[in-house]
Amino acid sequence: MKYTNCPKCGNNLEQYKCTTCDFVFYQNSKPTASALIIKDNKILLGRRSIEPSKGMWDIPGGFCNYGEHPEDAVKREALEETSLIVEPKEVLGIFMDEYGVDKESTLNIAYIVNIVGGEEKAGDDLEKLEWFSYDKLPSDIAFENGRQMIEAWKNKL
Ligand SMILES: [Zn+2]
């Protein structure tokens, strides 16, 4: 969703700048960080228990907080959703997508991560966690960027 009115005074925005109060409002894609948790060519996915894409298999991850480094976001999200402590190993790639009913533009940073601690347990937004072999992946993977990330991972094997 692209806003056309100033968040400060409500008047029209022209490009980034308000025509009335001169407030500058940058509109960028929202960054997210995803954790591809890999072990023995298997990937850990969570079945979503909430909308959007309820019931579909998802890569652990989520939106970066304001000012949060994506490496910190990926560790935080992996911990929240899987109870595992992970360490980013490499960036798999960056994938553009849209999220939710407002089709918010997202910039999705995919990390391949290592497990360094914790006991696997599904977070509140997930029905369950399951390991999938690269050749036996479920067909109902949530979000276009999630499907692209899994394709990119498989292409590296
Ligand atoms: Zn304004």
PDB file of C-alpha atoms and ligand atoms in Angstrom:
ATOM      1  CA  MET A   1       0.000   0.000   0.000  1.00  0.00           C
ATOM      2  CA  LYS A   2       1.329   3.413  -0.960  1.00  0.00           C
ATOM      3  CA  TYR A   3       0.100   6.370   1.086  1.00  0.00           C
ATOM      4  CA  THR A   4      -0.996   9.561  -0.645  1.00  0.00           C
ATOM      5  CA  ASN A   5      -1.554  11.701   2.468  1.00  0.00           C
ATOM      6  CA  CYS A   6       0.865  13.172   4.988  1.00  0.00           C
ATOM      7  CA  PRO A   7       0.941  11.162   8.266  1.00  0.00           C
ATOM      8  CA  LYS A   8       1.585  14.403  10.184  1.00  0.00           C
ATOM      9  CA  CYS A   9      -1.008  16.858   8.844  1.00  0.00           C
ATOM     10  CA  GLY A  10      -3.153  14.794   6.461  1.00  0.00           C
ATOM     11  CA  ASN A  11      -2.576  16.934   3.374  1.00  0.00           C
ATOM     12  CA  ASN A  12      -1.355  15.642   0.035  1.00  0.00           C
ATOM     13  CA  LEU A  13       2.027  14.043  -0.433  1.00  0.00           C
ATOM     14  CA  GLU A  14       3.907  14.817  -3.586  1.00  0.00           C
ATOM     15  CA  GLN A  15       6.504  12.102  -4.069  1.00  0.00           C
ATOM     16  CA  TYR A  16       8.075  11.940  -0.572  1.00  0.00           C
ATOM     17  CA  LYS A  17       7.243  15.435   0.587  1.00  0.00           C
ATOM     18  CA  CYS A  18       4.067  16.911   2.083  1.00  0.00           C
ATOM     19  CA  THR A  19       2.772  19.845   0.019  1.00  0.00           C
ATOM     20  CA  THR A  20       1.668  21.677   3.182  1.00  0.00           C
ATOM     21  CA  CYS A  21       3.985  21.040   6.145  1.00  0.00           C
ATOM     22  CA  ASP A  22       7.115  19.896   4.232  1.00  0.00           C
ATOM     23  CA  PHE A  23       7.293  16.619   6.230  1.00  0.00           C
ATOM     24  CA  VAL A  24       9.344  14.061   4.310  1.00  0.00           C
ATOM     25  CA  PHE A  25       7.781  10.608   4.299  1.00  0.00           C
ATOM     26  CA  TYR A  26       9.849   7.863   2.659  1.00  0.00           C
ATOM     27  CA  GLN A  27       7.831   4.888   1.538  1.00  0.00           C
ATOM     28  CA  ASN A  28       9.890   1.738   1.223  1.00  0.00           C
ATOM     29  CA  SER A  29       9.291  -1.975   1.090  1.00  0.00           C
ATOM     30  CA  LYS A  30       9.180  -3.469   4.589  1.00  0.00           C
ATOM     31  CA  PRO A  31      12.176  -5.672   5.440  1.00  0.00           C
ATOM     32  CA  THR A  32      11.665  -9.179   6.785  1.00  0.00           C
ATOM     33  CA  ALA A  33      14.159 -11.870   7.778  1.00  0.00           C
ATOM     34  CA  SER A  34      13.623 -15.593   7.195  1.00  0.00           C
ATOM     35  CA  ALA A  35      15.485 -18.503   8.782  1.00  0.00           C
ATOM     36  CA  LEU A  36      16.127 -21.496   6.574  1.00  0.00           C
ATOM     37  CA  ILE A  37      16.960 -23.960   9.332  1.00  0.00           C
ATOM     38  CA  ILE A  38      18.762 -26.798   7.560  1.00  0.00           C
ATOM     39  CA  LYS A  39      20.026 -30.150   8.867  1.00  0.00           C
ATOM     40  CA  ASP A  40      21.124 -33.098   6.691  1.00  0.00           C
ATOM     41  CA  ASN A  41      19.467 -31.571   3.594  1.00  0.00           C
ATOM     42  CA  LYS A  42      16.204 -31.225   5.513  1.00  0.00           C
ATOM     43  CA  ILE A  43      14.453 -27.948   6.243  1.00  0.00           C
ATOM     44  CA  LEU A  44      12.340 -27.067   9.291  1.00  0.00           C
ATOM     45  CA  LEU A  45       8.951 -25.613   8.363  1.00  0.00           C
ATOM     46  CA  GLY A  46       6.022 -24.536  10.527  1.00  0.00           C
ATOM     47  CA  ARG A  47       2.342 -25.009   9.755  1.00  0.00           C
ATOM     48  CA  ARG A  48       0.630 -21.624  10.183  1.00  0.00           C
ATOM     49  CA  SER A  49      -2.263 -21.456  12.646  1.00  0.00           C
ATOM     50  CA  ILE A  50      -3.219 -17.861  11.766  1.00  0.00           C
ATOM     51  CA  GLU A  51      -4.056 -15.835   8.676  1.00  0.00           C
ATOM     52  CA  PRO A  52      -2.671 -14.985   6.202  1.00  0.00           C
ATOM     53  CA  SER A  53      -2.001 -18.385   4.653  1.00  0.00           C
ATOM     54  CA  LYS A  54      -3.429 -20.311   7.634  1.00  0.00           C
ATOM     55  CA  GLY A  55      -2.772 -24.075   7.365  1.00  0.00           C
ATOM     56  CA  MET A  56       0.140 -23.649   4.948  1.00  0.00           C
ATOM     57  CA  TRP A  57       3.798 -24.478   5.604  1.00  0.00           C
ATOM     58  CA  ASP A  58       5.982 -21.483   6.320  1.00  0.00           C
ATOM     59  CA  ILE A  59       9.656 -20.678   6.753  1.00  0.00           C
ATOM     60  CA  PRO A  60      10.265 -19.253  10.257  1.00  0.00           C
ATOM     61  CA  GLY A  61      10.716 -15.491  10.044  1.00  0.00           C
ATOM     62  CA  GLY A  62       8.986 -12.152  10.211  1.00  0.00           C
ATOM     63  CA  PHE A  63       9.225  -8.386  10.010  1.00  0.00           C
ATOM     64  CA  CYS A  64      12.331  -6.598  11.233  1.00  0.00           C
ATOM     65  CA  ASN A  65      11.646  -4.101  13.996  1.00  0.00           C
ATOM     66  CA  TYR A  66      12.462  -0.437  13.490  1.00  0.00           C
ATOM     67  CA  GLY A  67      16.254  -0.099  13.530  1.00  0.00           C
ATOM     68  CA  GLU A  68      16.788  -3.840  14.040  1.00  0.00           C
ATOM     69  CA  HIS A  69      19.525  -5.544  12.018  1.00  0.00           C
ATOM     70  CA  PRO A  70      18.069  -8.402   9.924  1.00  0.00           C
ATOM     71  CA  GLU A  71      20.618 -10.783  11.526  1.00  0.00           C
ATOM     72  CA  ASP A  72      19.100  -9.975  14.915  1.00  0.00           C
ATOM     73  CA  ALA A  73      15.572 -10.218  13.507  1.00  0.00           C
ATOM     74  CA  VAL A  74      16.231 -13.673  12.057  1.00  0.00           C
ATOM     75  CA  LYS A  75      17.565 -14.940  15.408  1.00  0.00           C
ATOM     76  CA  ARG A  76      14.629 -13.412  17.320  1.00  0.00           C
ATOM     77  CA  GLU A  77      11.998 -14.755  14.933  1.00  0.00           C
ATOM     78  CA  ALA A  78      13.532 -18.246  14.830  1.00  0.00           C
ATOM     79  CA  LEU A  79      13.551 -18.318  18.635  1.00  0.00           C
ATOM     80  CA  GLU A  80       9.929 -17.094  18.860  1.00  0.00           C
ATOM     81  CA  GLU A  81       8.645 -19.588  16.312  1.00  0.00           C
ATOM     82  CA  THR A  82      10.786 -22.681  16.977  1.00  0.00           C
ATOM     83  CA  SER A  83      12.435 -22.118  20.410  1.00  0.00           C
ATOM     84  CA  LEU A  84      15.742 -22.827  18.668  1.00  0.00           C
ATOM     85  CA  ILE A  85      18.788 -20.604  19.052  1.00  0.00           C
ATOM     86  CA  VAL A  86      20.201 -20.054  15.574  1.00  0.00           C
ATOM     87  CA  GLU A  87      23.211 -18.333  14.093  1.00  0.00           C
ATOM     88  CA  PRO A  88      23.084 -16.928  10.524  1.00  0.00           C
ATOM     89  CA  LYS A  89      25.530 -18.770   8.262  1.00  0.00           C
ATOM     90  CA  GLU A  90      24.953 -17.050   4.922  1.00  0.00           C
ATOM     91  CA  VAL A  91      22.468 -14.899   3.030  1.00  0.00           C
ATOM     92  CA  LEU A  92      20.654 -17.112   0.542  1.00  0.00           C
ATOM     93  CA  GLY A  93      19.170 -14.137  -1.282  1.00  0.00           C
ATOM     94  CA  ILE A  94      16.692 -11.272  -1.206  1.00  0.00           C
ATOM     95  CA  PHE A  95      13.169 -11.785  -2.480  1.00  0.00           C
ATOM     96  CA  MET A  96      10.490  -9.156  -3.189  1.00  0.00           C
ATOM     97  CA  ASP A  97       6.861  -9.911  -2.372  1.00  0.00           C
ATOM     98  CA  GLU A  98       3.569  -8.451  -1.111  1.00  0.00           C
ATOM     99  CA  TYR A  99       1.981  -9.221   2.245  1.00  0.00           C
ATOM    100  CA  GLY A 100      -1.569  -9.267   3.578  1.00  0.00           C
ATOM    101  CA  VAL A 101      -4.837  -7.772   2.353  1.00  0.00           C
ATOM    102  CA  ASP A 102      -3.227  -4.339   1.860  1.00  0.00           C
ATOM    103  CA  LYS A 103      -0.545  -5.921  -0.338  1.00  0.00           C
ATOM    104  CA  GLU A 104       2.225  -4.269   1.637  1.00  0.00           C
ATOM    105  CA  SER A 105       5.442  -4.380  -0.395  1.00  0.00           C
ATOM    106  CA  THR A 106       8.055  -6.537   1.386  1.00  0.00           C
ATOM    107  CA  LEU A 107      11.792  -7.054   0.960  1.00  0.00           C
ATOM    108  CA  ASN A 108      12.501 -10.528   2.308  1.00  0.00           C
ATOM    109  CA  ILE A 109      16.037 -11.414   3.339  1.00  0.00           C
ATOM    110  CA  ALA A 110      16.638 -15.167   3.519  1.00  0.00           C
ATOM    111  CA  TYR A 111      19.359 -16.547   5.764  1.00  0.00           C
ATOM    112  CA  ILE A 112      20.594 -20.106   5.942  1.00  0.00           C
ATOM    113  CA  VAL A 113      21.128 -20.602   9.674  1.00  0.00           C
ATOM    114  CA  ASN A 114      22.732 -23.129  11.984  1.00  0.00           C
ATOM    115  CA  ILE A 115      21.137 -24.403  15.171  1.00  0.00           C
ATOM    116  CA  VAL A 116      23.376 -23.597  18.126  1.00  0.00           C
ATOM    117  CA  GLY A 117      20.987 -24.381  21.000  1.00  0.00           C
ATOM    118  CA  GLY A 118      17.450 -24.712  22.286  1.00  0.00           C
ATOM    119  CA  GLU A 119      14.780 -27.406  22.209  1.00  0.00           C
ATOM    120  CA  GLU A 120      12.514 -27.459  19.155  1.00  0.00           C
ATOM    121  CA  LYS A 121       8.980 -26.285  19.998  1.00  0.00           C
ATOM    122  CA  ALA A 122       6.312 -24.621  17.818  1.00  0.00           C
ATOM    123  CA  GLY A 123       5.479 -21.001  18.657  1.00  0.00           C
ATOM    124  CA  ASP A 124       1.981 -19.575  19.188  1.00  0.00           C
ATOM    125  CA  ASP A 125       1.413 -18.754  15.527  1.00  0.00           C
ATOM    126  CA  LEU A 126       2.167 -22.314  14.449  1.00  0.00           C
ATOM    127  CA  GLU A 127       0.190 -25.526  14.684  1.00  0.00           C
ATOM    128  CA  LYS A 128       3.345 -27.646  14.510  1.00  0.00           C
ATOM    129  CA  LEU A 129       6.892 -27.907  13.209  1.00  0.00           C
ATOM    130  CA  GLU A 130       8.157 -30.568  10.837  1.00  0.00           C
ATOM    131  CA  TRP A 131      11.408 -31.436   9.039  1.00  0.00           C
ATOM    132  CA  PHE A 132      11.114 -31.924   5.273  1.00  0.00           C
ATOM    133  CA  SER A 133      13.640 -33.533   2.977  1.00  0.00           C
ATOM    134  CA  TYR A 134      14.499 -31.399  -0.095  1.00  0.00           C
ATOM    135  CA  ASP A 135      12.909 -34.076  -2.340  1.00  0.00           C
ATOM    136  CA  LYS A 136       9.734 -34.482  -0.255  1.00  0.00           C
ATOM    137  CA  LEU A 137       8.614 -30.905   0.298  1.00  0.00           C
ATOM    138  CA  PRO A 138       4.942 -30.058   0.813  1.00  0.00           C
ATOM    139  CA  SER A 139       3.166 -28.401  -2.130  1.00  0.00           C
ATOM    140  CA  ASP A 140       1.335 -25.869   0.060  1.00  0.00           C
ATOM    141  CA  ILE A 141       4.171 -23.546   1.021  1.00  0.00           C
ATOM    142  CA  ALA A 142       3.053 -20.111   2.222  1.00  0.00           C
ATOM    143  CA  PHE A 143       3.861 -16.925   0.297  1.00  0.00           C
ATOM    144  CA  GLU A 144       5.482 -16.475  -3.100  1.00  0.00           C
ATOM    145  CA  ASN A 145       8.770 -15.396  -1.473  1.00  0.00           C
ATOM    146  CA  GLY A 146       8.763 -18.581   0.644  1.00  0.00           C
ATOM    147  CA  ARG A 147       8.379 -20.739  -2.458  1.00  0.00           C
ATOM    148  CA  GLN A 148      11.181 -18.799  -4.159  1.00  0.00           C
ATOM    149  CA  MET A 149      13.478 -19.207  -1.131  1.00  0.00           C
ATOM    150  CA  ILE A 150      12.959 -22.968  -1.109  1.00  0.00           C
ATOM    151  CA  GLU A 151      13.648 -23.152  -4.845  1.00  0.00           C
ATOM    152  CA  ALA A 152      16.860 -21.131  -4.343  1.00  0.00           C
ATOM    153  CA  TRP A 153      17.943 -23.454  -1.528  1.00  0.00           C
ATOM    154  CA  LYS A 154      17.243 -26.584  -3.598  1.00  0.00           C
ATOM    155  CA  ASN A 155      19.212 -25.134  -6.524  1.00  0.00           C
ATOM    156  CA  LYS A 156      22.260 -24.814  -4.288  1.00  0.00           C
ATOM    157  CA  LEU A 157      22.231 -28.502  -3.249  1.00  0.00           C
TER     158      LEU A 157
HETATM  159 ZN    ZN B   1       2.004  17.452   6.165  1.00  0.00          ZN
END
